[in-house]
Coordinates of C-alpha atoms in Angstrom, one line a residue:
Chain A
M1 CA -3.4 -37.8 -39.3
Q2 CA -3.1 -34.0 -38.9
H3 CA -5.9 -32.9 -36.3
A4 CA -8.2 -30.3 -38.4
R5 CA -7.6 -27.2 -38.5
N6 CA -9.0 -24.2 -35.8
E7 CA -10.4 -28.2 -34.1
P8 CA -9.3 -27.5 -30.2
V9 CA -5.5 -29.0 -29.6
I10 CA -5.8 -28.1 -25.8
E11 CA -8.7 -27.6 -23.8
A12 CA -8.7 -26.4 -20.2
E13 CA -10.8 -25.9 -18.4
G14 CA -11.1 -24.6 -14.7
L15 CA -7.7 -26.2 -13.8
E16 CA -6.4 -26.3 -10.4
K17 CA -3.2 -27.2 -8.8
Y18 CA -2.6 -27.9 -4.9
Y19 CA 1.0 -28.6 -3.8
G20 CA 0.3 -29.5 0.0
T21 CA -1.4 -26.0 1.1
V22 CA 0.3 -24.0 -1.8
H23 CA -2.4 -22.8 -4.3
A24 CA -0.3 -22.9 -7.0
V25 CA -2.7 -22.9 -10.3
R26 CA -6.6 -21.5 -9.0
G27 CA -8.5 -21.9 -12.1
V28 CA -7.2 -21.6 -15.5
S29 CA -8.7 -22.2 -18.7
F30 CA -7.9 -21.6 -21.9
T31 CA -8.7 -23.2 -25.5
I32 CA -5.5 -23.7 -28.1
P33 CA -7.0 -24.0 -31.9
A34 CA -5.2 -26.4 -34.0
G35 CA -2.4 -24.6 -36.6
T36 CA -1.7 -21.6 -34.0
C37 CA 0.8 -20.6 -31.6
V38 CA -0.6 -19.7 -28.1
G39 CA 1.9 -17.8 -25.7
L40 CA 1.8 -18.3 -22.3
L41 CA 3.3 -15.3 -20.6
G42 CA 3.4 -14.8 -16.6
P43 CA 6.0 -13.5 -13.8
N44 CA 7.7 -16.6 -12.3
G45 CA 5.6 -18.5 -9.9
A46 CA 2.7 -17.8 -12.1
G47 CA 1.8 -21.0 -12.8
K48 CA 3.3 -21.9 -16.3
T49 CA 5.3 -24.3 -15.9
T50 CA 2.8 -26.4 -13.9
T51 CA 0.3 -26.3 -16.3
M52 CA 2.8 -26.7 -19.0
R53 CA 3.6 -30.2 -16.6
M54 CA -0.1 -31.1 -16.8
I55 CA -0.6 -30.3 -20.4
M56 CA 2.4 -33.4 -21.0
G57 CA 0.9 -36.0 -18.7
L58 CA 3.5 -35.1 -15.6
S59 CA 1.5 -33.4 -13.1
R60 CA -2.2 -34.4 -12.2
P61 CA -4.1 -31.7 -12.1
S62 CA -5.9 -31.6 -8.4
A63 CA -9.0 -30.3 -10.2
G64 CA -10.5 -29.1 -13.7
R65 CA -11.0 -30.6 -17.0
L66 CA -8.1 -31.2 -19.5
R67 CA -8.1 -32.4 -22.7
L68 CA -5.6 -32.9 -26.1
F69 CA -7.1 -33.6 -29.1
G70 CA -9.9 -34.1 -27.8
A71 CA -8.8 -36.9 -25.3
A72 CA -8.5 -36.6 -21.5
P73 CA -4.2 -37.1 -21.1
G74 CA -5.1 -38.3 -17.7
A75 CA -3.8 -42.0 -17.9
L76 CA -0.9 -40.6 -19.7
G77 CA -2.0 -42.4 -22.8
R78 CA 0.9 -43.4 -25.3
D79 CA -0.9 -42.0 -28.2
L80 CA -1.2 -38.5 -26.8
R81 CA 1.7 -38.0 -26.0
S82 CA 3.0 -39.5 -29.2
R83 CA 1.5 -36.3 -30.4
I84 CA 3.4 -33.9 -28.9
G85 CA 7.0 -32.8 -28.6
L86 CA 8.5 -30.8 -25.8
V87 CA 11.3 -28.3 -25.9
P88 CA 11.6 -27.7 -22.2
Q89 CA 13.3 -25.1 -20.2
E90 CA 16.5 -26.9 -18.8
D91 CA 18.9 -28.4 -21.1
N92 CA 18.5 -31.6 -21.0
L93 CA 20.2 -33.0 -24.1
D94 CA 21.8 -36.7 -23.7
P95 CA 25.7 -36.0 -23.2
D96 CA 26.9 -38.8 -23.3
L97 CA 26.0 -39.4 -27.2
S98 CA 26.5 -37.1 -30.2
V99 CA 24.3 -34.9 -31.9
R100 CA 23.2 -37.1 -34.4
Q101 CA 22.5 -39.9 -32.1
N102 CA 20.4 -37.6 -29.8
L103 CA 18.4 -37.0 -32.3
E104 CA 18.8 -40.7 -33.5
V105 CA 17.9 -42.5 -29.8
Y106 CA 15.0 -40.1 -29.1
G107 CA 13.1 -41.1 -32.3
R108 CA 13.4 -44.7 -30.7
Y109 CA 12.1 -43.6 -27.5
F110 CA 9.0 -42.7 -30.3
G111 CA 8.6 -46.3 -31.9
I112 CA 9.9 -45.0 -35.0
P113 CA 11.5 -47.7 -37.3
A114 CA 15.0 -47.4 -37.9
A115 CA 14.7 -46.4 -41.7
E116 CA 12.4 -44.3 -41.0
I117 CA 14.6 -42.2 -38.0
S118 CA 17.4 -42.3 -40.4
E119 CA 15.5 -40.4 -43.2
R120 CA 14.5 -37.9 -40.8
V121 CA 18.1 -37.2 -38.3
P122 CA 19.9 -35.3 -42.0
K123 CA 16.5 -33.7 -42.9
L124 CA 16.0 -32.5 -39.4
L125 CA 19.6 -31.5 -39.0
E126 CA 19.3 -29.4 -42.2
F127 CA 16.5 -27.3 -41.0
M128 CA 18.2 -26.4 -37.4
Q129 CA 21.4 -25.8 -39.2
L130 CA 23.6 -28.1 -37.5
A131 CA 24.7 -30.4 -39.9
E132 CA 27.9 -29.8 -40.1
R133 CA 27.8 -30.5 -36.6
A134 CA 26.2 -33.5 -36.7
E135 CA 28.5 -35.9 -35.5
A136 CA 30.1 -33.2 -32.7
R137 CA 29.2 -34.2 -29.0
V138 CA 26.8 -31.9 -27.0
M139 CA 29.7 -30.6 -24.5
Q140 CA 31.2 -28.8 -27.8
L141 CA 27.7 -27.5 -28.8
S142 CA 27.2 -23.1 -28.4
G143 CA 24.3 -22.2 -26.2
G144 CA 22.0 -21.6 -29.5
M145 CA 23.7 -25.0 -30.9
K146 CA 22.1 -26.4 -28.0
R147 CA 18.7 -25.0 -28.3
R148 CA 18.4 -25.6 -32.0
L149 CA 19.2 -29.5 -31.1
I150 CA 16.5 -29.5 -28.6
I151 CA 14.2 -27.9 -30.7
A152 CA 15.2 -30.7 -33.8
R153 CA 14.5 -33.7 -31.4
A154 CA 11.2 -32.4 -30.2
L155 CA 10.1 -32.3 -33.9
I156 CA 11.8 -35.9 -34.3
A157 CA 8.2 -37.8 -33.9
D158 CA 6.7 -34.9 -36.6
P159 CA 4.3 -34.0 -33.6
E160 CA 1.1 -32.0 -34.8
L161 CA 1.2 -30.0 -30.8
V162 CA 4.8 -28.1 -29.8
I163 CA 5.2 -27.1 -26.6
L164 CA 8.4 -24.5 -26.0
D165 CA 9.7 -23.9 -22.5
E166 CA 11.4 -20.2 -23.1
P167 CA 13.3 -21.3 -26.2
T168 CA 15.4 -18.3 -26.3
T169 CA 16.4 -17.2 -23.2
G170 CA 20.1 -16.5 -22.7
L171 CA 20.7 -16.4 -26.5
D172 CA 22.3 -14.1 -28.7
P173 CA 20.3 -11.7 -31.0
Q174 CA 21.1 -13.9 -34.2
A175 CA 20.5 -17.3 -32.6
R176 CA 17.3 -16.1 -31.5
V177 CA 16.2 -14.8 -34.8
L178 CA 17.3 -18.2 -36.5
I179 CA 14.7 -19.8 -34.1
W180 CA 12.0 -17.4 -34.5
R181 CA 12.0 -18.2 -38.4
R182 CA 12.0 -21.9 -38.0
L183 CA 8.8 -21.6 -35.5
L184 CA 7.3 -19.5 -38.1
D185 CA 7.8 -22.6 -40.6
L186 CA 6.5 -24.6 -38.1
K187 CA 3.2 -22.5 -38.2
R188 CA 3.5 -22.3 -41.7
Q189 CA 3.2 -26.6 -41.6
G190 CA 0.0 -26.3 -39.9
K191 CA 1.9 -27.3 -36.1
T192 CA 0.4 -26.1 -33.2
L193 CA 3.1 -24.1 -30.7
L194 CA 2.6 -23.3 -27.1
L195 CA 5.2 -20.9 -25.8
T196 CA 6.3 -19.7 -22.5
T197 CA 8.9 -16.4 -22.6
H198 CA 10.1 -13.8 -20.9
Y199 CA 10.7 -11.8 -24.0
M200 CA 8.1 -9.4 -25.0
D201 CA 9.2 -9.2 -28.4
E202 CA 9.6 -12.7 -28.5
A203 CA 5.6 -13.3 -28.1
Q204 CA 4.5 -10.1 -30.5
R205 CA 6.1 -11.8 -32.8
L206 CA 5.1 -15.1 -32.6
C207 CA 2.0 -15.2 -31.0
D208 CA -1.4 -15.2 -32.7
R209 CA -2.7 -15.3 -28.9
I210 CA -1.4 -14.3 -25.5
I211 CA -2.5 -15.6 -22.4
I212 CA -1.2 -14.0 -19.3
I213 CA -1.5 -15.4 -16.5
D214 CA -0.3 -14.5 -12.6
G215 CA -0.8 -15.4 -9.0
G216 CA -2.2 -19.1 -10.9
R217 CA -5.2 -17.2 -12.8
V218 CA -5.9 -16.0 -16.7
L219 CA -5.5 -12.4 -16.4
D220 CA -6.1 -11.9 -19.9
E221 CA -5.7 -13.3 -23.0
G222 CA -6.6 -12.7 -26.6
T223 CA -4.7 -11.2 -29.6
P224 CA -1.4 -8.8 -29.0
Q225 CA -3.6 -6.0 -30.6
D226 CA -6.2 -6.9 -28.9
L227 CA -4.3 -7.2 -25.4
I228 CA -2.6 -3.6 -26.4
G229 CA -5.6 -1.4 -27.3
R230 CA -7.6 -2.9 -24.2
H231 CA -4.6 -2.2 -21.2
V232 CA -2.4 0.3 -22.6
R233 CA -4.3 2.1 -25.3
G234 CA -1.6 2.7 -28.6
H235 CA 0.8 4.9 -27.0
V236 CA 2.6 5.7 -23.8
F237 CA 3.8 8.8 -22.6
E238 CA 6.3 8.7 -20.0
V239 CA 6.4 11.7 -18.0
M240 CA 8.9 12.6 -15.5
K241 CA 8.6 13.3 -11.7
P242 CA 7.6 16.3 -11.4
L243 CA 4.9 16.3 -13.0
P244 CA 5.3 19.9 -14.8
P245 CA 2.5 22.8 -13.2
G246 CA -0.6 23.4 -15.2
F247 CA -0.5 19.9 -17.0
D248 CA -4.1 19.2 -17.2
D249 CA -3.9 15.3 -17.1
D250 CA -7.6 14.7 -16.6
G251 CA -9.6 11.9 -17.9
I252 CA -6.3 9.8 -19.1
E253 CA -5.9 6.6 -17.9
R254 CA -2.2 6.7 -16.1
E255 CA 0.2 4.6 -14.0
D256 CA 2.5 5.9 -11.3
I257 CA 6.0 4.4 -11.6
G258 CA 7.5 6.4 -8.7
D259 CA 9.8 8.6 -11.0
A260 CA 7.7 8.9 -13.8
V261 CA 4.1 8.5 -14.8
L262 CA 2.6 6.5 -17.6
Y263 CA -0.3 8.0 -19.5
Y264 CA -1.3 5.5 -22.0
T265 CA -3.7 6.9 -24.9
T266 CA -4.8 6.3 -28.6
D267 CA -4.8 10.4 -29.1
P268 CA -0.9 10.9 -28.5
T269 CA -1.8 14.3 -30.9
E270 CA -4.2 15.5 -28.3
L271 CA -2.0 14.5 -25.2
R272 CA 1.5 16.4 -26.4
R273 CA -0.9 19.5 -27.3
R274 CA -1.9 19.2 -23.2
L275 CA 1.6 18.8 -21.9
P276 CA 3.4 22.2 -21.4
D277 CA 6.8 22.8 -23.1
E278 CA 9.0 22.0 -19.9
A279 CA 7.6 19.0 -19.4
T280 CA 10.8 15.8 -19.7
Y281 CA 8.5 12.9 -21.2
M282 CA 9.1 9.4 -23.5
H283 CA 7.0 8.8 -26.1
R284 CA 6.5 5.0 -27.7
T285 CA 4.0 3.5 -29.0
A286 CA 2.5 0.4 -26.2
N287 CA 3.9 -2.7 -26.8
L288 CA 3.3 -5.9 -25.3
E289 CA 5.4 -5.3 -22.6
D290 CA 3.7 -2.0 -21.3
V291 CA 0.8 -4.6 -21.1
F292 CA 2.1 -7.2 -19.1
L293 CA 3.8 -5.1 -16.7
R294 CA 0.3 -3.4 -15.9
L295 CA -1.3 -6.8 -15.6
T296 CA 1.1 -8.0 -13.6
G297 CA 2.8 -5.3 -11.5
R298 CA 6.2 -3.8 -11.3
S299 CA 7.6 -5.5 -7.9
L300 CA 10.3 -8.1 -8.3
R301 CA 9.2 -11.9 -8.2
E302 CA 10.7 -14.4 -5.6
G303 CA 13.6 -16.1 -7.7
S304 CA 13.1 -13.6 -10.5
Chain B
M1 CA -1.5 -49.1 -12.0
R2 CA -1.2 -52.2 -10.2
A3 CA 1.0 -53.7 -13.4
A4 CA 3.2 -50.7 -13.5
I5 CA 4.9 -52.4 -10.8
I6 CA 6.1 -55.2 -12.5
P7 CA 8.9 -54.3 -15.2
A8 CA 8.1 -54.0 -18.6
L9 CA 9.6 -55.5 -21.6
T10 CA 8.7 -53.9 -24.7
R11 CA 10.1 -52.1 -28.1
Y12 CA 10.9 -48.8 -25.9
T13 CA 12.3 -50.5 -22.3
Y14 CA 14.0 -51.9 -25.5
A15 CA 15.0 -48.2 -26.8
V16 CA 16.0 -46.9 -23.4
W17 CA 18.6 -50.2 -22.9
H18 CA 19.6 -49.9 -26.7
R19 CA 20.8 -45.8 -26.1
H20 CA 22.7 -47.7 -22.9
T21 CA 24.4 -49.9 -25.4
L22 CA 25.6 -47.0 -27.9
V23 CA 27.3 -45.1 -24.7
W24 CA 29.1 -48.3 -23.7
R25 CA 30.3 -48.8 -27.6
R26 CA 32.2 -45.5 -27.1
L27 CA 34.0 -46.8 -24.8
I28 CA 34.0 -50.6 -25.3
W29 CA 38.3 -50.8 -24.8
S30 CA 38.5 -48.9 -21.9
S31 CA 35.8 -51.2 -20.1
L32 CA 36.5 -54.7 -22.0
T33 CA 40.3 -54.0 -20.4
S34 CA 39.2 -53.3 -16.6
N35 CA 36.7 -56.4 -17.1
V36 CA 39.6 -58.3 -18.1
I37 CA 42.4 -56.7 -16.2
D38 CA 40.6 -56.6 -12.9
P39 CA 40.1 -60.9 -12.1
L40 CA 43.4 -61.0 -13.7
I41 CA 44.4 -59.1 -10.8
F42 CA 42.3 -60.3 -8.4
L43 CA 43.2 -64.1 -9.5
F44 CA 46.5 -62.9 -9.4
A45 CA 46.7 -61.8 -6.1
F46 CA 44.2 -64.3 -4.5
G47 CA 46.2 -67.3 -5.8
Y48 CA 49.1 -66.6 -4.9
G49 CA 48.7 -64.9 -1.8
L50 CA 45.9 -66.3 0.0
G51 CA 45.8 -69.3 -2.1
A52 CA 49.7 -69.8 -0.8
I53 CA 48.5 -70.1 2.6
V54 CA 45.2 -72.2 1.7
D55 CA 45.7 -75.0 0.5
R56 CA 42.5 -76.6 0.0
I57 CA 38.9 -75.1 1.0
G58 CA 36.0 -77.5 0.9
G59 CA 37.4 -79.7 -0.4
M60 CA 39.3 -78.0 -3.5
D61 CA 41.8 -75.8 -4.5
Y62 CA 41.7 -71.9 -3.9
L63 CA 41.7 -71.5 -7.4
T64 CA 38.7 -73.8 -7.8
F65 CA 36.9 -71.9 -5.2
V66 CA 37.6 -68.3 -6.0
V67 CA 36.2 -68.0 -9.5
P68 CA 32.6 -68.4 -9.1
G69 CA 32.8 -66.3 -6.4
L70 CA 34.3 -63.3 -8.3
M71 CA 32.5 -64.2 -11.1
A72 CA 29.6 -63.1 -8.7
H73 CA 31.2 -60.0 -7.0
A74 CA 31.8 -59.0 -10.6
I75 CA 28.5 -59.0 -11.6
M76 CA 27.0 -57.8 -7.9
F77 CA 29.6 -54.8 -7.9
T78 CA 28.8 -53.9 -11.7
A79 CA 25.1 -54.0 -11.8
S80 CA 25.3 -52.2 -8.4
F81 CA 27.1 -49.3 -9.8
E82 CA 25.3 -48.8 -12.6
A83 CA 22.0 -48.6 -11.3
T84 CA 23.3 -46.1 -8.6
I85 CA 25.9 -44.4 -9.7
S86 CA 25.2 -44.0 -12.9
A87 CA 21.5 -44.1 -13.1
Y88 CA 21.5 -41.2 -10.5
A89 CA 23.7 -39.0 -12.7
R90 CA 21.3 -39.9 -15.6
F91 CA 18.0 -39.4 -13.5
H92 CA 19.8 -36.1 -11.4
L93 CA 22.6 -34.7 -13.0
Q94 CA 21.5 -35.0 -16.7
R95 CA 18.3 -35.6 -16.6
T96 CA 18.4 -37.6 -19.1
W97 CA 14.9 -39.1 -17.3
D98 CA 13.6 -36.2 -17.9
A99 CA 14.1 -36.0 -21.5
I100 CA 12.7 -39.6 -22.1
L101 CA 9.5 -39.4 -19.7
A102 CA 8.0 -36.5 -22.4
T103 CA 7.9 -39.4 -24.9
P104 CA 5.7 -42.1 -25.0
V105 CA 8.0 -44.1 -23.0
T106 CA 6.6 -45.1 -19.5
L107 CA 8.5 -44.4 -16.7
T108 CA 8.3 -48.7 -15.9
E109 CA 9.9 -49.1 -19.0
L110 CA 12.8 -46.6 -18.2
M111 CA 13.5 -47.8 -15.8
S112 CA 13.3 -51.7 -17.0
G113 CA 15.6 -50.7 -19.6
E114 CA 18.0 -49.0 -16.6
M115 CA 17.7 -52.4 -14.9
L116 CA 18.3 -54.9 -17.9
W117 CA 21.2 -52.6 -18.5
A118 CA 23.0 -52.7 -15.2
A119 CA 22.5 -56.7 -15.5
T120 CA 23.8 -56.7 -19.2
K121 CA 26.7 -54.7 -18.3
G122 CA 27.1 -56.8 -15.2
M123 CA 26.9 -60.2 -17.2
I124 CA 29.5 -58.2 -19.5
S125 CA 32.0 -58.6 -16.2
T126 CA 31.0 -61.6 -15.1
T127 CA 31.6 -63.3 -18.3
C128 CA 35.2 -61.6 -18.9
V129 CA 35.8 -63.6 -15.1
L130 CA 34.5 -66.6 -16.3
T131 CA 36.8 -66.5 -19.6
V132 CA 40.0 -65.5 -17.5
G133 CA 39.3 -68.2 -15.1
W134 CA 39.0 -70.4 -17.1
L135 CA 42.2 -69.8 -18.9
W136 CA 44.0 -69.8 -15.6
G137 CA 42.8 -73.1 -14.9
G138 CA 40.1 -72.5 -12.2
V139 CA 36.7 -73.9 -14.0
P140 CA 37.2 -77.5 -14.1
D141 CA 33.0 -78.0 -15.1
P142 CA 33.0 -75.8 -18.1
A143 CA 29.8 -76.7 -18.9
G144 CA 28.0 -76.7 -15.3
A145 CA 29.5 -73.1 -16.2
L146 CA 27.5 -72.1 -18.8
L147 CA 24.7 -73.1 -17.2
A148 CA 25.6 -70.9 -13.9
L149 CA 25.5 -68.1 -16.8
P150 CA 21.8 -67.7 -16.6
V151 CA 21.7 -67.4 -12.3
L152 CA 24.1 -65.0 -12.7
A153 CA 21.6 -63.0 -14.9
L154 CA 18.8 -63.3 -12.4
G155 CA 21.7 -62.0 -10.0
G156 CA 22.5 -59.1 -11.8
I157 CA 18.4 -58.8 -11.9
C158 CA 17.8 -58.4 -8.8
F159 CA 21.2 -56.1 -8.1
A160 CA 20.1 -54.0 -10.1
S161 CA 16.7 -53.7 -8.8
C162 CA 18.2 -53.7 -5.4
A163 CA 20.3 -50.6 -6.3
L164 CA 17.5 -48.9 -8.2
A165 CA 15.7 -49.1 -4.9
A166 CA 18.4 -47.5 -3.2
T167 CA 18.6 -44.7 -6.1
A168 CA 14.8 -43.8 -5.7
H169 CA 15.2 -43.1 -2.3
A170 CA 18.5 -40.8 -2.9
K171 CA 18.4 -37.7 -2.6
T172 CA 22.1 -36.6 -3.0
W173 CA 25.6 -38.6 -4.3
E174 CA 26.7 -39.2 0.0
F175 CA 23.4 -41.3 -0.1
F176 CA 25.2 -43.6 -1.8
A177 CA 28.2 -43.9 0.5
Y178 CA 25.5 -46.0 2.8
F179 CA 24.6 -48.6 0.3
F180 CA 28.1 -49.3 -0.3
T181 CA 28.5 -50.0 3.3
F182 CA 26.1 -51.4 4.4
W183 CA 25.4 -53.3 1.5
V184 CA 27.8 -54.0 -1.2
T185 CA 31.0 -54.4 1.1
P186 CA 29.1 -56.6 3.4
M187 CA 28.3 -59.0 -0.5
F188 CA 32.0 -59.0 -0.8
V189 CA 33.2 -60.0 2.6
F190 CA 30.4 -62.0 4.6
S191 CA 28.8 -63.9 1.2
G192 CA 30.9 -66.4 0.6
V193 CA 33.1 -64.9 -2.0
F194 CA 36.3 -65.3 -0.7
F195 CA 36.1 -68.0 2.3
E196 CA 33.1 -70.1 3.4
V197 CA 30.4 -68.7 4.9
T198 CA 30.3 -71.5 7.6
R199 CA 33.5 -69.8 9.3
F200 CA 31.7 -67.1 10.2
P201 CA 29.3 -67.3 14.0
G202 CA 26.4 -67.8 13.6
F203 CA 24.2 -64.7 13.7
V204 CA 26.8 -63.7 11.0
Q205 CA 25.8 -66.4 9.4
A206 CA 22.0 -65.5 9.5
L207 CA 22.4 -62.1 8.2
A208 CA 24.2 -63.4 5.1
W209 CA 21.1 -65.3 4.4
F210 CA 19.4 -61.8 3.6
L211 CA 22.0 -61.4 1.5
P212 CA 21.1 -62.1 -2.4
M213 CA 25.1 -62.9 -3.2
T214 CA 25.0 -65.3 -0.2
H215 CA 22.0 -67.8 -2.4
L216 CA 23.6 -66.9 -5.5
I217 CA 27.3 -68.2 -5.0
A218 CA 25.4 -71.3 -3.4
V219 CA 24.2 -71.8 -6.8
V220 CA 27.1 -70.6 -9.2
R221 CA 30.1 -72.5 -7.1
P222 CA 28.9 -76.2 -7.4
L223 CA 28.5 -75.9 -10.9
T224 CA 31.4 -74.1 -12.2
V225 CA 33.5 -76.4 -9.7
G226 CA 31.2 -79.4 -11.2
I227 CA 29.9 -81.0 -7.8
P228 CA 26.4 -81.9 -6.5
L229 CA 23.5 -79.2 -6.5
D230 CA 20.9 -80.2 -4.7
T231 CA 18.1 -79.0 -6.9
W232 CA 15.4 -77.6 -4.0
A233 CA 17.9 -76.0 -2.3
A234 CA 18.8 -74.6 -5.5
L235 CA 15.3 -73.6 -6.5
V236 CA 14.8 -71.8 -3.1
H237 CA 17.9 -69.9 -3.7
I238 CA 17.1 -68.5 -7.2
A239 CA 13.0 -67.5 -5.9
Y240 CA 14.8 -65.9 -3.0
L241 CA 16.7 -63.7 -5.7
A242 CA 13.6 -63.3 -7.9
A243 CA 11.7 -62.2 -5.2
L244 CA 13.8 -59.9 -4.0
A245 CA 14.0 -58.7 -7.9
A246 CA 10.6 -58.3 -8.1
A247 CA 10.3 -56.3 -4.1
A248 CA 13.0 -54.1 -5.1
F249 CA 11.7 -53.1 -8.4
A250 CA 8.2 -52.4 -7.2
L251 CA 9.9 -50.5 -4.5
A252 CA 11.9 -48.3 -6.5
R253 CA 8.7 -47.8 -9.0
R254 CA 6.6 -46.4 -6.4
R255 CA 9.0 -43.7 -5.0
F256 CA 10.3 -42.8 -8.8
G257 CA 6.8 -42.6 -9.4
R258 CA 6.2 -40.4 -6.6
R259 CA 9.7 -38.0 -7.6
M260 CA 8.6 -37.7 -11.2
F261 CA 4.4 -36.9 -11.1
D262 CA 2.6 -35.1 -9.0

């Protein structure tokens, strides 16, 4: 039973979480409609993992309301969890089992009948390009293969919602591209994806909507284009210091980043006209990374 | 959440148990070999060593005395090891538990699967000891020995539950040194595996009766030897094992609940 399109799969309203005196999540609200891919972006310690743990029913919100598929996950209901596939950040594949067994055993955890499991496993191995390694032990797999197996494992029960916590961290470009293609396939199949990542190109490529959180709060959300337009115009000029004399930067949005100043504009011709010939600068199209850094600041985070 | 502290028997529990059997089957020959060779070494050493000095004990020859003790020891050691060192590896090192809790399997079912597997593995060991001991001529009452098996299974459930309660409190591997020193070793030496509990001074005997192993051996030995067993005394021993198992499992469930969820 597929959830009706555009009906919210996840509704979070004013979620809060205290760990002792630490206020990790401070009123997070968002809605994730069915069939969309939403990126949850934020620096380390922003509250992403806690939010995901609450969605998985592993963490109880201190306040606020959370609904999954229209129901409250508070009681850790079995039927709710059987509709979610989780791709965790850490590798928690079963090292005592083969690639194929990892999928088979996981299918049993979902209560799927054995006949159905043996039908699904070869298809999933094929889908994630692991068919040749079916009998290999997990320890013999490369990092990229492990990630693919973890994704295949999350799909064993044909979930409506797939939660991916940094699915491509530490992978080489080839492995990342393969995973992106597969995630786009999943989107096409109508699955709802919730993704965290530190790679802004990944978020821009995969996500219909982006939620940027920091300090336990939602800073902004929207489509990647909305966010770029709203926060960094469309073009960035990185002008090296010292700024050339006679540069008239009146009325242009700017951000001082130490050894250079960033200018954000919708009209690159106009700005280029204003810049004196001796200015050293770099001009590029604004991207999600600019938005992210602008909203969450440029200082290093603890644990980064 | 009162119901959650009682072990659960569902197909999800079975899924966890089944996972362990798959891993065991991969290593079947090495585990079975040690299951058979270990008691052979014990029987050889104690049969010839101690048996030569100890002519008769409790009205029977030493071999007959020591076989039920070794059967109880096999399940105690195997179940305790599996639900501590091995379970802790899956919980802490391999994060297998995290992966399982992201599925419809509940924590109670996961723990029940672990506990029942540890007891199962203990039963495999104890059955090997029984077979070897019987072939060696140390089991005068084979029918009684078969009757002892369900009691040993209950013992396995009790040892596994106690071990899980320890694992639930473990923060480092070193913690298990205490568990083995203050729990497993005393059951090895004070509970009547190699000689009768009555040989100890009164206060040691009193302490020995706190250990589930003492109660288990008190039921198993008369059965394999074929001497009369007082029904009421047997029921008290069995009740003690069941009560301790239930309390330990509930304690483990509470503690793991706090560690896995927040």
